[in-house]
CSV table of C-alpha atoms in Angstrom, one decimal:
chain,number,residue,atom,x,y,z
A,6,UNK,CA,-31.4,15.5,24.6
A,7,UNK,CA,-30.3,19.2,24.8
A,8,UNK,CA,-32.7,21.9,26.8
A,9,UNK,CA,-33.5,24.6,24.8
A,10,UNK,CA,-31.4,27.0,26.7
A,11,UNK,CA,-28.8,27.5,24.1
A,12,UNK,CA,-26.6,30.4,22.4
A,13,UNK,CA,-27.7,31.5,19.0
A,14,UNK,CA,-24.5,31.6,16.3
A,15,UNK,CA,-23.9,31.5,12.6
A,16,UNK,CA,-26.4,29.1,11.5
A,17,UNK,CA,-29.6,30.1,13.2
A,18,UNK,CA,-32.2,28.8,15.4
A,19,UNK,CA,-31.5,24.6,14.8
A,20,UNK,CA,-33.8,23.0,12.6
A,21,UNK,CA,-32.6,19.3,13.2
A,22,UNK,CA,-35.2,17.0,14.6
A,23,UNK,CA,-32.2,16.7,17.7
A,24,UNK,CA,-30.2,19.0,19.6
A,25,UNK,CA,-27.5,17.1,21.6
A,26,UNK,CA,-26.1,17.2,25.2
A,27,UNK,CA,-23.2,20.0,24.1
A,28,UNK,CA,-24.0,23.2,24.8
A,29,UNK,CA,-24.3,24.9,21.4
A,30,UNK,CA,-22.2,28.0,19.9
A,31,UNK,CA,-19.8,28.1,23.5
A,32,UNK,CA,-16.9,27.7,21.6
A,33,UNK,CA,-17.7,29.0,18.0
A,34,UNK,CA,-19.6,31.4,16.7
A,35,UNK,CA,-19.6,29.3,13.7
A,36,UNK,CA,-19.8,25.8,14.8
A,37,UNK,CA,-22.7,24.5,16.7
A,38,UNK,CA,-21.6,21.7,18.5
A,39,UNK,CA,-18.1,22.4,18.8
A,40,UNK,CA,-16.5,19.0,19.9
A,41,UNK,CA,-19.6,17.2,18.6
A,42,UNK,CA,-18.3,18.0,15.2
A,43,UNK,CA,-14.2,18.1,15.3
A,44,UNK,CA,-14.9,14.5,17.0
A,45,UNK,CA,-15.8,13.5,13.2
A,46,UNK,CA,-12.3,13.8,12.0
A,47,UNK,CA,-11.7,10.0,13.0
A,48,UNK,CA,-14.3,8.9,11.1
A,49,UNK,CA,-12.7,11.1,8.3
A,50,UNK,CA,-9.2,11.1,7.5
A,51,UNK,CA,-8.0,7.7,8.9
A,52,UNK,CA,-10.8,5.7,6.6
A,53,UNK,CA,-9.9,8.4,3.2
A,54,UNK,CA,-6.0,6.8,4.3
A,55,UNK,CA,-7.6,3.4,4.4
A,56,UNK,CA,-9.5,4.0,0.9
A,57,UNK,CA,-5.8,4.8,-0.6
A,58,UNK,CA,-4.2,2.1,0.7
A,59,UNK,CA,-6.8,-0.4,-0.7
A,60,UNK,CA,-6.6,1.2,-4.0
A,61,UNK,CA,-2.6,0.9,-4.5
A,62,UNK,CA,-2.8,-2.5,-3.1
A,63,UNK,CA,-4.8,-3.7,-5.5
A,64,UNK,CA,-7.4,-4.9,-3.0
A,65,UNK,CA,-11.6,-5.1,-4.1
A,66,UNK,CA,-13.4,-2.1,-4.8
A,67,UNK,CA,-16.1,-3.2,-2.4
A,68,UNK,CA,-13.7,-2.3,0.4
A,69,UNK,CA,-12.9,1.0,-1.0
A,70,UNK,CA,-16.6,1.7,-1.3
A,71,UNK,CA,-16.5,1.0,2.6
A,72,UNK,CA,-13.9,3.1,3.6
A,73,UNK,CA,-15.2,6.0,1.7
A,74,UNK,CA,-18.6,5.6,3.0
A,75,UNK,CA,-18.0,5.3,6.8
A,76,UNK,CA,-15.5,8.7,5.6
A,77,UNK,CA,-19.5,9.9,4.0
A,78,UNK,CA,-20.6,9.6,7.5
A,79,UNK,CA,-17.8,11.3,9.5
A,80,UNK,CA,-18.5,14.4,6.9
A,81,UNK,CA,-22.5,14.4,7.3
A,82,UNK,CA,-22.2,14.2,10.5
A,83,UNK,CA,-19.4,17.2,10.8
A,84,UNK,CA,-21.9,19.5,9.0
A,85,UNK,CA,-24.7,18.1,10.8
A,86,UNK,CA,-23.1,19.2,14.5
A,87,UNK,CA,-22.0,22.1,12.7
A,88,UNK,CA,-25.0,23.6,11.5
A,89,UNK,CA,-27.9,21.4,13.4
A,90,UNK,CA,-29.7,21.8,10.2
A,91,UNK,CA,-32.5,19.5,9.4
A,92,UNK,CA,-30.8,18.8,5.8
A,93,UNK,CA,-27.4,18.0,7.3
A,94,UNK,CA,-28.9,15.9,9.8
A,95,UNK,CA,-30.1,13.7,6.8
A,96,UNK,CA,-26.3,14.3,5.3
A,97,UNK,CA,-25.4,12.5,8.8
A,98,UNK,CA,-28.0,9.7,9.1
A,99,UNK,CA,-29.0,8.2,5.7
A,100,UNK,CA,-25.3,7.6,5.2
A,101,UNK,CA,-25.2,5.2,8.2
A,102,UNK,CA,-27.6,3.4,7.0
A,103,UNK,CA,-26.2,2.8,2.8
A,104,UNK,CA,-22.3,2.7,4.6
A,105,UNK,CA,-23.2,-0.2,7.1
A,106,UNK,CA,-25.5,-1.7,4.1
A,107,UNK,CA,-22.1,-1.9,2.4
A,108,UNK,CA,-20.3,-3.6,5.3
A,109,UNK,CA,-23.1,-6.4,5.3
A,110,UNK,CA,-22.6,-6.8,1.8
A,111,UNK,CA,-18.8,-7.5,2.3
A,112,UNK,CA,-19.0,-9.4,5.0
A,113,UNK,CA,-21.6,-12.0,3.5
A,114,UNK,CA,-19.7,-12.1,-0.1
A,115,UNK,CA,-16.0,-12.9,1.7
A,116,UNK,CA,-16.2,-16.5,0.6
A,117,UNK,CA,-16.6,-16.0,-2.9
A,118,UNK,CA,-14.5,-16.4,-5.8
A,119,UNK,CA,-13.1,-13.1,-7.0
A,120,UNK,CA,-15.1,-10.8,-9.6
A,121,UNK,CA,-18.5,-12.2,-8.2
A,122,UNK,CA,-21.3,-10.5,-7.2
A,123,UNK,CA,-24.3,-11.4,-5.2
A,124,UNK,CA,-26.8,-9.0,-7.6
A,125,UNK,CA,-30.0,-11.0,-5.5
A,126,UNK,CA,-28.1,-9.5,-1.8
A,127,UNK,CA,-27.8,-5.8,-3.7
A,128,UNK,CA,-30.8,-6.0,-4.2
A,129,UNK,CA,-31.7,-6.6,-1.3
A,130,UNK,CA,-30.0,-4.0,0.0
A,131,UNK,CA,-31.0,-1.3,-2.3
A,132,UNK,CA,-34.5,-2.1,-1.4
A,133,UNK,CA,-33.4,-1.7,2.0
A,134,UNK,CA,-32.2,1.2,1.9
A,135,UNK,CA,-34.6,2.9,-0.8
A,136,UNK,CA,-37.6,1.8,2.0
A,137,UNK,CA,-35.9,3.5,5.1
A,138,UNK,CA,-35.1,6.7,3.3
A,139,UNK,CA,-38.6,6.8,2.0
A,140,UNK,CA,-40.6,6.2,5.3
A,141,UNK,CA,-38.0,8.3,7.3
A,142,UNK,CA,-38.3,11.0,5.0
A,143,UNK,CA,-41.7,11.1,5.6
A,144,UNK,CA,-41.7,10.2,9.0
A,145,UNK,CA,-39.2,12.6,10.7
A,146,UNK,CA,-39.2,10.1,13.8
A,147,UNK,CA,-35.5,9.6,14.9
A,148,UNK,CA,-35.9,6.4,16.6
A,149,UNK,CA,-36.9,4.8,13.6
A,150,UNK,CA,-33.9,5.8,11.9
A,151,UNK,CA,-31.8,4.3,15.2
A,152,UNK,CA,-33.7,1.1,15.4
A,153,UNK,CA,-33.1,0.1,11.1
A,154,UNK,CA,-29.8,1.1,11.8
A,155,UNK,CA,-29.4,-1.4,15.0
A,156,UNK,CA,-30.8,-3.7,12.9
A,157,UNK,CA,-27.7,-3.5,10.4
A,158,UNK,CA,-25.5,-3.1,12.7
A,159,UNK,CA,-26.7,-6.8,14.2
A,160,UNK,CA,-26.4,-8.3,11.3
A,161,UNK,CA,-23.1,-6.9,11.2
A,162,UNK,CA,-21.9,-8.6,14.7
A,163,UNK,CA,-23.7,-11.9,14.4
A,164,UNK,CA,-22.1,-12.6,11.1
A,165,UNK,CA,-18.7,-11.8,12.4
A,166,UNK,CA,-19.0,-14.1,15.5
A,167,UNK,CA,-20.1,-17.0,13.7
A,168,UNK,CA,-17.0,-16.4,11.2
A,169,UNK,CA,-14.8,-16.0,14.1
A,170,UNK,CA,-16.0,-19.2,15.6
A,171,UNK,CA,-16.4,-21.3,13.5
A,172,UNK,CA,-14.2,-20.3,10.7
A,173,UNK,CA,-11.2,-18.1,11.8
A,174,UNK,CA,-11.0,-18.5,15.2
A,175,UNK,CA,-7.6,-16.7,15.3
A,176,UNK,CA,-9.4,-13.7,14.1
A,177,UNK,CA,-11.0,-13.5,17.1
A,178,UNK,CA,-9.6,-10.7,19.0
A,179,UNK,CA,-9.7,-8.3,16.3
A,180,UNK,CA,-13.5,-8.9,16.0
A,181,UNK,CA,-14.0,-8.6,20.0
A,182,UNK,CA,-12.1,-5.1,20.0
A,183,UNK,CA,-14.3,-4.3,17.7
A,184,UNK,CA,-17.5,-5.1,18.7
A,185,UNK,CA,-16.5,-3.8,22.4
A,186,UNK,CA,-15.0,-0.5,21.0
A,187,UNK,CA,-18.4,0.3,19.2
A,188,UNK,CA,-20.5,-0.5,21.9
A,189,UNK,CA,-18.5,1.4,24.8
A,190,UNK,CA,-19.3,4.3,22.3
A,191,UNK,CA,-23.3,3.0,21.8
A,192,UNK,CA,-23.4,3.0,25.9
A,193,UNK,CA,-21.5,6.7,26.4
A,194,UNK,CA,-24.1,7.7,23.6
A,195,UNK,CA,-27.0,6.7,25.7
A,196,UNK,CA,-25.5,8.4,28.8
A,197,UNK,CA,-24.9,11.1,27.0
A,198,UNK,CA,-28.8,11.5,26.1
A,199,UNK,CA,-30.4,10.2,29.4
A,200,UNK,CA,-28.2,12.4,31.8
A,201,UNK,CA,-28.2,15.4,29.9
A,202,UNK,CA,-28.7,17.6,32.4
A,203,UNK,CA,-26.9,16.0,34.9
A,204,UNK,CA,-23.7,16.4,32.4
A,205,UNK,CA,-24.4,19.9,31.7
A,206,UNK,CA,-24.5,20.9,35.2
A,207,UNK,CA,-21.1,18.7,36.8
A,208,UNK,CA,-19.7,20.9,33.2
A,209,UNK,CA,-20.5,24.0,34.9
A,210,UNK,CA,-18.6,22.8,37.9
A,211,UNK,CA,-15.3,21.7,36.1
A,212,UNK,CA,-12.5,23.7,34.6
A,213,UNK,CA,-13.2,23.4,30.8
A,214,UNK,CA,-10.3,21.4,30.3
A,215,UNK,CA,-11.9,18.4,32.3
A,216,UNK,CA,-15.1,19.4,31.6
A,217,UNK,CA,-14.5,18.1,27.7
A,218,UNK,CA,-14.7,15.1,28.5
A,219,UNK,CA,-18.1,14.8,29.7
A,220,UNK,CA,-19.2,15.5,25.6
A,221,UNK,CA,-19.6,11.8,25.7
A,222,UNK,CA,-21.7,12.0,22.2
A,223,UNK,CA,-17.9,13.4,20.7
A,224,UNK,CA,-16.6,10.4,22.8
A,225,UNK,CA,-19.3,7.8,20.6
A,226,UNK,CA,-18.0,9.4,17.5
A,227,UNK,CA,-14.6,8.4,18.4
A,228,UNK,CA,-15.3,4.9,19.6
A,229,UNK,CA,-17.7,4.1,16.6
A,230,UNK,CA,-15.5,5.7,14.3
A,231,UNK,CA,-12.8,3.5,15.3
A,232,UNK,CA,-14.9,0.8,15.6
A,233,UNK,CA,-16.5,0.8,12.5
A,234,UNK,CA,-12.4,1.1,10.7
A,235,UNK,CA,-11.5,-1.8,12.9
A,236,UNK,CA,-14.7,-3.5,11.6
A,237,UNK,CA,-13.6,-3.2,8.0
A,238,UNK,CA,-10.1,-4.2,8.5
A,239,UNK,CA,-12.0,-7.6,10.3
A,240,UNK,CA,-13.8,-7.8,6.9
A,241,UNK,CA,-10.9,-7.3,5.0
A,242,UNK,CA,-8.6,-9.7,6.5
A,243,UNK,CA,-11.4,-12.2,6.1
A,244,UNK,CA,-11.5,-11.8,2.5
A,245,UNK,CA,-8.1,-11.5,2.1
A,246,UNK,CA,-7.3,-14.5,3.8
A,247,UNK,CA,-9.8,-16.6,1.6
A,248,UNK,CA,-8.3,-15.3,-1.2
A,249,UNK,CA,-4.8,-16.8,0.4
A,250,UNK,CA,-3.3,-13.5,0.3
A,251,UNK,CA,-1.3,-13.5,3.7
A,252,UNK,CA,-3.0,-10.7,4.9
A,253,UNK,CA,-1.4,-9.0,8.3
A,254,UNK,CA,-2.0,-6.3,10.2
A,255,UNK,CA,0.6,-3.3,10.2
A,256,UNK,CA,0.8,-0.5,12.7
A,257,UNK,CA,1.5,3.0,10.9
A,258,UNK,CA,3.9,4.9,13.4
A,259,UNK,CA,3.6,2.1,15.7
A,260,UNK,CA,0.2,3.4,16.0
A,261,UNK,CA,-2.7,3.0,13.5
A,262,UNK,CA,-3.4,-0.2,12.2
A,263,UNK,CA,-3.6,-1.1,8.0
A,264,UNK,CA,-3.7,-4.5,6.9
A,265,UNK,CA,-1.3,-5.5,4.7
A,266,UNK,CA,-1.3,-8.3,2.0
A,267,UNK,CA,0.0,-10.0,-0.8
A,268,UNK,CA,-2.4,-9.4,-3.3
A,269,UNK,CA,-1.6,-8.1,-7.1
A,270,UNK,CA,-2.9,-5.0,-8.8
A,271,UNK,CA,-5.5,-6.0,-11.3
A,272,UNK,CA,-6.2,-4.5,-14.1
C-alpha cells in the first residue's frame, strides 16, 4: 500500500480503508488517483457497447445484466480512485462481488432451455451476497472482501475449463486469453502493493511519460477489465451456441471483439 506521504486535493484527507501505490493529487487537484481512476474507462464504455449490442440482438437479459454490472464496477471504482472515500470504496467493491455473482449464474444456467431460471442458484446467490455485504460492512477488513471475491472468481475459471474440455473444446482459446489476461492483471496488482515503495521511487527516477507505466494497479484495471468482457463473451458464446445460434466472434474496427449471432428478437 501507499505511504502516507501524499498531496491533499479536492476531496480531503482519504477515508478509504486503502490508499494505493499512485501518488495521490500529482496530476489533479480534483482526482485522487489520477491514472488509478481514468484506467476505469475500459471497464466502462466497452461493456455499456456490449450491453447495447445484446439488447438489439435479441440475446438474454442475463447477459445484459452482466455487461452493465462489470460497467457498475468500472464506475465505483472511478469514484472510488477519485475521491478515496470510504463510501465510494464500497461503490467499487460490493459491485465485484453481485457483478461476478451474475457471471456464475450465467455460466452454470448455459445449458438450459430458454426462459428458465434456476430460482434455488439465485438464491444462492443472493444469500451470498446479502452475507458478504453484511459481515464486510461490519468488518471493514479488506482482505475479506479479496478472499469472497477469489472465491467467485474460482468458481468462475473452473467451470469454464471443464466446459472447454469437455464440452467445447474449440472454445478453448478464447477461455485461456481470458483467464491469462485477468491474472497478468491479478499478478501486476500484487506487485503493485508489495513493491510500493520500490515503484514510487524508480517513478522519481523516470521522465513522467515512462514513469506511467509503473501505476501497475491502472494496468490491473485494464487487464481485468478486459478480461472480465472477454469472460462474458466466453459465456455468451457458450450459451449461444447451445441455443444453435451460430454464434461468432466479430472484431469492431478490426479491433474490439462482439460476438455475433443468429438469434431473433423476442418479444
Amino acid at each position: 500500500m501507499a505511504p502516507t506521504l501524499d498531496r491533499q486535493g479536492y476531496w480531503g484527507r482519504p477515508t478509504s480503508t486503502l490508499d494505493w501505490c499512485e501518488e495521490n493529487y500529482t496530476i489533479s487537484f480534483y482526482i485522487a488517483e489520477f491514472w488509478n481512476t481514468v484506467s476505469n474507462l475500459i471497464m466502462i464504455i466497452p461493456p455499456l457497447c456490449g450491453a447495447i449490442h445484446t439488447l438489439l440482438r435479441g440475446l438474454e437479459f442475463r447477459y445484459i445484466c452482466s455487461f452493465l454490472g462489470l460497467a457498475a464496477v468500472g464506475v465505483g471504482s472511478w469514484c472510488f480512485h477519485m475521491t478515496l472515500l470510504y463510501e465510494m470504496q464500497l461503490l467499487d467493491e460490493l459491485p465485484m462481488i453481485y457483478s461476478t455473482c451474475v457471471f456464475v449464474y450465467c455460466l452454470c444456467e448455459c445449458f438450459k432451455q430458454e426462459k428458465t431460471s434456476s430460482y434455488f442458484l439465485i438464491l444462492v446467490l443472493l444469500i451470498f451476497s446479502v452475507t458478504v455485504t453484511v459481515v464486510y460492512l461490519q468488518w471493514k477488513e479488506p482482505v475479506f472482501h479479496q478472499v469472497m471475491y477469489g472465491v467467485l472468481v474460482a468458481c468462475l475459471v473452473i467451470r469454464s475449463i471443464y466446459i472447454v474440455t469437455w464440452v467445447y473444446p474449440w472454445l478453448r482459446a478464447l477461455c485461456y486469453i481470458s483467464i491469462v489476461i485477468f491474472m497478468l492483471g491479478f499478478l501486476l496488482w500484487n506487485i503493485d502493493n508489495i513493491f510500493c515503495d520500490s515503484l514510487r521511487a524508480t517513478r522519481q527516477m523516470l521522465p513522467p511519460g515512462v514513469g506511467v507505466l509503473t501505476q501497475f494497479h491502472a494496468w490491473w484495471h485494464i487487464f481485468t477489465g478486459l478480461g472480465s468482457y472477454l469472460h462474458i463473451l466466453l459465456s455468451l458464446q457458450i450459451r449461444s451456441t447451445y441455443l444453435q445460434q451460430r454464434p461468432r466472434i466479430k472484431f469492431i474496427y478490426g479491433m474490439w471483439p462482439m460476438l455475433q449471432s443468429d438469434a431473433q428478437k423476442t418479444s
